[in-house]
Amino acid sequence: HHWSSDGRMLGRHFLSDIETLWAFSPDARLLASGNDDLILWDVASGQLVNRIAQSSWVTALAFSADGRTLATGHDDGVVKLWDSATQKPTGELRACPRPVPLSAVAFSPRGDLIATAGEDRVVRVWETGTKKPVAELISHTDRVPALAWSPDGRLLISAGWDTSARVWRLPQADPVILLN
């Protein structure tokens, strides 16, 4: 449903029932959703912008802070990068050495780094432009479904199904704070 600020329903848009991931672009103009496709919606109109078939299930979504790039994590351990204006691929990286589903992806505030987490319980950080690894952070004992950067980009926070969150200062391999 699309609602006005005074509570009136402006429209209804029917989506598939298998979309489990959603991410707004920073300017809230685009809404990305994922299943076995990457689906982009125009927020103002509620209209479908593009449906891009994928070769593997989309398991994580994140826009860069400037909104120009969209990252999709997949169940085969690959991160695909997309130009959000053209919806064309701009690159990809193998975020896990073996095909392990990715559970989270997050751009640093400047967009120069991208963090990934897979069901192998490892958080990995990459240079966005070169796709070179920056850090491999091993500490969680269960799946890591959430990653977030501090506003200044100096700290990375990972939250796991092991009921803990860890605060990392790159390139240190050990967390600086463990929250249980």
PDB file of C-alpha atoms in Angstrom:
ATOM      1  CA  HIS A   1       0.000   0.000   0.000  1.00  0.00           C
ATOM      2  CA  HIS A   2       1.102   3.549  -0.722  1.00  0.00           C
ATOM      3  CA  TRP A   3      -0.126   6.068   1.846  1.00  0.00           C
ATOM      4  CA  SER A   4      -0.171   9.865   1.991  1.00  0.00           C
ATOM      5  CA  SER A   5       1.133  11.650   5.071  1.00  0.00           C
ATOM      6  CA  ASP A   6      -2.466  12.333   6.197  1.00  0.00           C
ATOM      7  CA  GLY A   7      -3.335   8.612   6.150  1.00  0.00           C
ATOM      8  CA  ARG A   8      -5.131   8.317   2.807  1.00  0.00           C
ATOM      9  CA  MET A   9      -4.342   5.286   0.694  1.00  0.00           C
ATOM     10  CA  LEU A  10      -2.917   6.473  -2.618  1.00  0.00           C
ATOM     11  CA  GLY A  11      -2.559   3.109  -4.257  1.00  0.00           C
ATOM     12  CA  ARG A  12      -1.915  -0.589  -3.947  1.00  0.00           C
ATOM     13  CA  HIS A  13       0.880  -2.413  -5.707  1.00  0.00           C
ATOM     14  CA  PHE A  14       0.939  -6.171  -5.762  1.00  0.00           C
ATOM     15  CA  LEU A  15       4.301  -7.823  -5.406  1.00  0.00           C
ATOM     16  CA  SER A  16       5.351 -11.434  -5.426  1.00  0.00           C
ATOM     17  CA  ASP A  17       5.219 -13.286  -2.127  1.00  0.00           C
ATOM     18  CA  ILE A  18       8.818 -14.507  -2.359  1.00  0.00           C
ATOM     19  CA  GLU A  19      10.564 -11.164  -1.971  1.00  0.00           C
ATOM     20  CA  THR A  20      12.269 -11.164   1.395  1.00  0.00           C
ATOM     21  CA  LEU A  21      14.792  -8.331   0.993  1.00  0.00           C
ATOM     22  CA  TRP A  22      14.146  -4.625   0.605  1.00  0.00           C
ATOM     23  CA  ALA A  23      16.437  -1.589   0.450  1.00  0.00           C
ATOM     24  CA  PHE A  24      15.691   2.069  -0.282  1.00  0.00           C
ATOM     25  CA  SER A  25      18.194   4.181  -2.182  1.00  0.00           C
ATOM     26  CA  PRO A  26      19.561   7.034  -0.021  1.00  0.00           C
ATOM     27  CA  ASP A  27      17.335   9.581  -1.792  1.00  0.00           C
ATOM     28  CA  ALA A  28      14.318   7.229  -1.419  1.00  0.00           C
ATOM     29  CA  ARG A  29      13.601   7.362  -5.151  1.00  0.00           C
ATOM     30  CA  LEU A  30      14.281   3.677  -5.759  1.00  0.00           C
ATOM     31  CA  LEU A  31      13.273   0.599  -3.820  1.00  0.00           C
ATOM     32  CA  ALA A  32      15.208  -2.581  -4.518  1.00  0.00           C
ATOM     33  CA  SER A  33      13.881  -6.005  -3.657  1.00  0.00           C
ATOM     34  CA  GLY A  34      15.285  -9.426  -4.190  1.00  0.00           C
ATOM     35  CA  ASN A  35      14.365 -13.041  -4.741  1.00  0.00           C
ATOM     36  CA  ASP A  36      15.553 -14.993  -7.772  1.00  0.00           C
ATOM     37  CA  ASP A  37      15.459 -11.591  -9.536  1.00  0.00           C
ATOM     38  CA  LEU A  38      16.712  -8.127  -8.659  1.00  0.00           C
ATOM     39  CA  ILE A  39      13.644  -5.902  -8.794  1.00  0.00           C
ATOM     40  CA  LEU A  40      13.700  -2.098  -8.801  1.00  0.00           C
ATOM     41  CA  TRP A  41      10.680   0.090  -8.116  1.00  0.00           C
ATOM     42  CA  ASP A  42      10.050   3.816  -8.514  1.00  0.00           C
ATOM     43  CA  VAL A  43       8.945   4.862  -5.033  1.00  0.00           C
ATOM     44  CA  ALA A  44       6.885   7.904  -6.046  1.00  0.00           C
ATOM     45  CA  SER A  45       4.776   6.076  -8.609  1.00  0.00           C
ATOM     46  CA  GLY A  46       5.001   2.542  -7.250  1.00  0.00           C
ATOM     47  CA  GLN A  47       5.809   1.366 -10.761  1.00  0.00           C
ATOM     48  CA  LEU A  48       8.243  -1.364 -11.660  1.00  0.00           C
ATOM     49  CA  VAL A  49      11.472   0.111 -13.078  1.00  0.00           C
ATOM     50  CA  ASN A  50      13.263  -3.119 -13.917  1.00  0.00           C
ATOM     51  CA  ARG A  51      13.245  -6.825 -13.151  1.00  0.00           C
ATOM     52  CA  ILE A  52      16.676  -8.352 -13.712  1.00  0.00           C
ATOM     53  CA  ALA A  53      16.845 -12.141 -13.774  1.00  0.00           C
ATOM     54  CA  GLN A  54      19.670 -13.581 -11.692  1.00  0.00           C
ATOM     55  CA  SER A  55      21.558 -16.846 -12.005  1.00  0.00           C
ATOM     56  CA  SER A  56      21.460 -17.304  -8.223  1.00  0.00           C
ATOM     57  CA  TRP A  57      19.154 -16.213  -5.392  1.00  0.00           C
ATOM     58  CA  VAL A  58      19.576 -12.645  -4.073  1.00  0.00           C
ATOM     59  CA  THR A  59      20.316 -12.937  -0.342  1.00  0.00           C
ATOM     60  CA  ALA A  60      21.536  -9.413   0.541  1.00  0.00           C
ATOM     61  CA  LEU A  61      21.043  -5.850  -0.772  1.00  0.00           C
ATOM     62  CA  ALA A  62      22.710  -2.497  -0.117  1.00  0.00           C
ATOM     63  CA  PHE A  63      22.953   0.878  -1.823  1.00  0.00           C
ATOM     64  CA  SER A  64      26.109   2.972  -1.617  1.00  0.00           C
ATOM     65  CA  ALA A  65      25.731   6.212   0.357  1.00  0.00           C
ATOM     66  CA  ASP A  66      25.676   8.270  -2.839  1.00  0.00           C
ATOM     67  CA  GLY A  67      23.009   5.965  -4.296  1.00  0.00           C
ATOM     68  CA  ARG A  68      24.947   5.355  -7.497  1.00  0.00           C
ATOM     69  CA  THR A  69      25.772   1.718  -6.805  1.00  0.00           C
ATOM     70  CA  LEU A  70      23.631  -1.172  -5.647  1.00  0.00           C
ATOM     71  CA  ALA A  71      25.250  -4.352  -4.329  1.00  0.00           C
ATOM     72  CA  THR A  72      23.488  -7.692  -4.375  1.00  0.00           C
ATOM     73  CA  GLY A  73      24.792 -10.641  -2.398  1.00  0.00           C
ATOM     74  CA  HIS A  74      23.892 -14.089  -3.665  1.00  0.00           C
ATOM     75  CA  ASP A  75      23.516 -17.639  -2.401  1.00  0.00           C
ATOM     76  CA  ASP A  76      26.609 -18.692  -4.371  1.00  0.00           C
ATOM     77  CA  GLY A  77      28.902 -16.302  -2.445  1.00  0.00           C
ATOM     78  CA  VAL A  78      29.136 -13.676  -5.190  1.00  0.00           C
ATOM     79  CA  VAL A  79      28.506  -9.946  -4.810  1.00  0.00           C
ATOM     80  CA  LYS A  80      27.295  -8.188  -7.947  1.00  0.00           C
ATOM     81  CA  LEU A  81      27.600  -4.422  -8.301  1.00  0.00           C
ATOM     82  CA  TRP A  82      25.045  -2.468 -10.335  1.00  0.00           C
ATOM     83  CA  ASP A  83      24.787   1.080 -11.631  1.00  0.00           C
ATOM     84  CA  SER A  84      21.499   2.124 -10.044  1.00  0.00           C
ATOM     85  CA  ALA A  85      20.687   4.651 -12.780  1.00  0.00           C
ATOM     86  CA  THR A  86      21.127   2.269 -15.715  1.00  0.00           C
ATOM     87  CA  GLN A  87      20.600  -1.040 -13.851  1.00  0.00           C
ATOM     88  CA  LYS A  88      23.653  -2.383 -15.699  1.00  0.00           C
ATOM     89  CA  PRO A  89      26.267  -4.561 -13.958  1.00  0.00           C
ATOM     90  CA  THR A  90      29.536  -2.802 -13.116  1.00  0.00           C
ATOM     91  CA  GLY A  91      31.435  -5.714 -11.601  1.00  0.00           C
ATOM     92  CA  GLU A  92      31.396  -8.567  -9.167  1.00  0.00           C
ATOM     93  CA  LEU A  93      33.545 -10.219  -6.567  1.00  0.00           C
ATOM     94  CA  ARG A  94      33.649 -13.678  -5.061  1.00  0.00           C
ATOM     95  CA  ALA A  95      33.063 -12.820  -1.413  1.00  0.00           C
ATOM     96  CA  CYS A  96      33.479 -16.383  -0.146  1.00  0.00           C
ATOM     97  CA  PRO A  97      36.161 -18.825  -1.291  1.00  0.00           C
ATOM     98  CA  ARG A  98      33.538 -21.531  -1.715  1.00  0.00           C
ATOM     99  CA  PRO A  99      29.872 -21.171  -2.686  1.00  0.00           C
ATOM    100  CA  VAL A 100      28.399 -20.064   0.639  1.00  0.00           C
ATOM    101  CA  PRO A 101      25.269 -17.897   0.762  1.00  0.00           C
ATOM    102  CA  LEU A 102      25.912 -14.274   1.657  1.00  0.00           C
ATOM    103  CA  SER A 103      23.792 -12.949   4.485  1.00  0.00           C
ATOM    104  CA  ALA A 104      24.759  -9.255   4.565  1.00  0.00           C
ATOM    105  CA  VAL A 105      26.461  -6.579   2.515  1.00  0.00           C
ATOM    106  CA  ALA A 106      27.200  -2.934   3.453  1.00  0.00           C
ATOM    107  CA  PHE A 107      29.036  -0.036   1.821  1.00  0.00           C
ATOM    108  CA  SER A 108      31.234   2.248   3.915  1.00  0.00           C
ATOM    109  CA  PRO A 109      29.946   5.848   4.051  1.00  0.00           C
ATOM    110  CA  ARG A 110      32.488   7.005   1.429  1.00  0.00           C
ATOM    111  CA  GLY A 111      31.725   3.969  -0.741  1.00  0.00           C
ATOM    112  CA  ASP A 112      35.391   2.988  -0.987  1.00  0.00           C
ATOM    113  CA  LEU A 113      34.874  -0.230   0.997  1.00  0.00           C
ATOM    114  CA  ILE A 114      32.247  -2.930   0.959  1.00  0.00           C
ATOM    115  CA  ALA A 115      31.747  -5.413   3.779  1.00  0.00           C
ATOM    116  CA  THR A 116      30.241  -8.838   3.243  1.00  0.00           C
ATOM    117  CA  ALA A 117      29.178 -11.604   5.585  1.00  0.00           C
ATOM    118  CA  GLY A 118      28.417 -15.147   4.625  1.00  0.00           C
ATOM    119  CA  GLU A 119      26.891 -18.134   6.275  1.00  0.00           C
ATOM    120  CA  ASP A 120      30.471 -19.280   6.859  1.00  0.00           C
ATOM    121  CA  ARG A 121      30.443 -16.765   9.802  1.00  0.00           C
ATOM    122  CA  VAL A 122      33.240 -14.664   8.290  1.00  0.00           C
ATOM    123  CA  VAL A 123      33.057 -10.917   7.697  1.00  0.00           C
ATOM    124  CA  ARG A 124      35.164  -9.790   4.775  1.00  0.00           C
ATOM    125  CA  VAL A 125      35.973  -6.247   3.657  1.00  0.00           C
ATOM    126  CA  TRP A 126      36.942  -5.274   0.117  1.00  0.00           C
ATOM    127  CA  GLU A 127      38.075  -2.177  -1.759  1.00  0.00           C
ATOM    128  CA  THR A 128      35.059  -1.320  -3.885  1.00  0.00           C
ATOM    129  CA  GLY A 129      37.004  -0.109  -6.918  1.00  0.00           C
ATOM    130  CA  THR A 130      39.750  -2.725  -7.127  1.00  0.00           C
ATOM    131  CA  LYS A 131      37.827  -5.602  -5.492  1.00  0.00           C
ATOM    132  CA  LYS A 132      40.975  -6.351  -3.456  1.00  0.00           C
ATOM    133  CA  PRO A 133      40.502  -7.846   0.029  1.00  0.00           C
ATOM    134  CA  VAL A 134      41.199  -5.517   2.962  1.00  0.00           C
ATOM    135  CA  ALA A 135      40.309  -7.681   5.965  1.00  0.00           C
ATOM    136  CA  GLU A 136      38.940 -11.061   6.954  1.00  0.00           C
ATOM    137  CA  LEU A 137      37.254 -10.873  10.337  1.00  0.00           C
ATOM    138  CA  ILE A 138      36.689 -14.213  12.048  1.00  0.00           C
ATOM    139  CA  SER A 139      35.020 -14.241  15.445  1.00  0.00           C
ATOM    140  CA  HIS A 140      31.306 -15.016  15.156  1.00  0.00           C
ATOM    141  CA  THR A 141      30.128 -18.531  15.976  1.00  0.00           C
ATOM    142  CA  ASP A 142      26.934 -18.388  13.897  1.00  0.00           C
ATOM    143  CA  ARG A 143      25.498 -16.682  10.807  1.00  0.00           C
ATOM    144  CA  VAL A 144      26.030 -12.898  10.464  1.00  0.00           C
ATOM    145  CA  PRO A 145      22.836 -11.323   9.060  1.00  0.00           C
ATOM    146  CA  ALA A 146      23.658  -7.641   9.693  1.00  0.00           C
ATOM    147  CA  LEU A 147      26.517  -5.247   8.987  1.00  0.00           C
ATOM    148  CA  ALA A 148      26.674  -1.480   9.566  1.00  0.00           C
ATOM    149  CA  TRP A 149      29.396   1.152   9.354  1.00  0.00           C
ATOM    150  CA  SER A 150      29.820   4.041  11.771  1.00  0.00           C
ATOM    151  CA  PRO A 151      28.998   7.415  10.141  1.00  0.00           C
ATOM    152  CA  ASP A 152      32.712   8.289   9.853  1.00  0.00           C
ATOM    153  CA  GLY A 153      33.529   4.888   8.314  1.00  0.00           C
ATOM    154  CA  ARG A 154      36.168   4.054  10.930  1.00  0.00           C
ATOM    155  CA  LEU A 155      34.221   1.237  12.593  1.00  0.00           C
ATOM    156  CA  LEU A 156      32.303  -1.727  11.220  1.00  0.00           C
ATOM    157  CA  ILE A 157      29.653  -3.456  13.324  1.00  0.00           C
ATOM    158  CA  SER A 158      28.584  -7.045  12.717  1.00  0.00           C
ATOM    159  CA  ALA A 159      25.614  -8.702  14.413  1.00  0.00           C
ATOM    160  CA  GLY A 160      25.243 -12.456  14.487  1.00  0.00           C
ATOM    161  CA  TRP A 161      22.792 -15.186  15.305  1.00  0.00           C
ATOM    162  CA  ASP A 162      25.233 -16.037  18.079  1.00  0.00           C
ATOM    163  CA  THR A 163      23.419 -13.217  19.973  1.00  0.00           C
ATOM    164  CA  SER A 164      26.419 -10.925  19.818  1.00  0.00           C
ATOM    165  CA  ALA A 165      27.567  -7.839  17.993  1.00  0.00           C
ATOM    166  CA  ARG A 166      31.174  -7.017  17.306  1.00  0.00           C
ATOM    167  CA  VAL A 167      32.766  -3.650  16.619  1.00  0.00           C
ATOM    168  CA  TRP A 168      35.783  -3.765  14.313  1.00  0.00           C
ATOM    169  CA  ARG A 169      38.451  -1.153  13.565  1.00  0.00           C
ATOM    170  CA  LEU A 170      40.089  -2.056  10.288  1.00  0.00           C
ATOM    171  CA  PRO A 171      42.557  -3.479   9.552  1.00  0.00           C
ATOM    172  CA  GLN A 172      42.674  -5.073  13.031  1.00  0.00           C
ATOM    173  CA  ALA A 173      41.667  -8.737  12.889  1.00  0.00           C
ATOM    174  CA  ASP A 174      40.162  -8.768  16.388  1.00  0.00           C
ATOM    175  CA  PRO A 175      37.043  -6.894  17.452  1.00  0.00           C
ATOM    176  CA  VAL A 176      37.608  -3.828  19.635  1.00  0.00           C
ATOM    177  CA  ILE A 177      34.259  -4.362  21.386  1.00  0.00           C
ATOM    178  CA  LEU A 178      32.194  -7.508  21.903  1.00  0.00           C
ATOM    179  CA  LEU A 179      28.545  -6.939  22.837  1.00  0.00           C
ATOM    180  CA  ASN A 180      26.546  -9.875  24.210  1.00  0.00           C
TER     181      ASN A 180
END
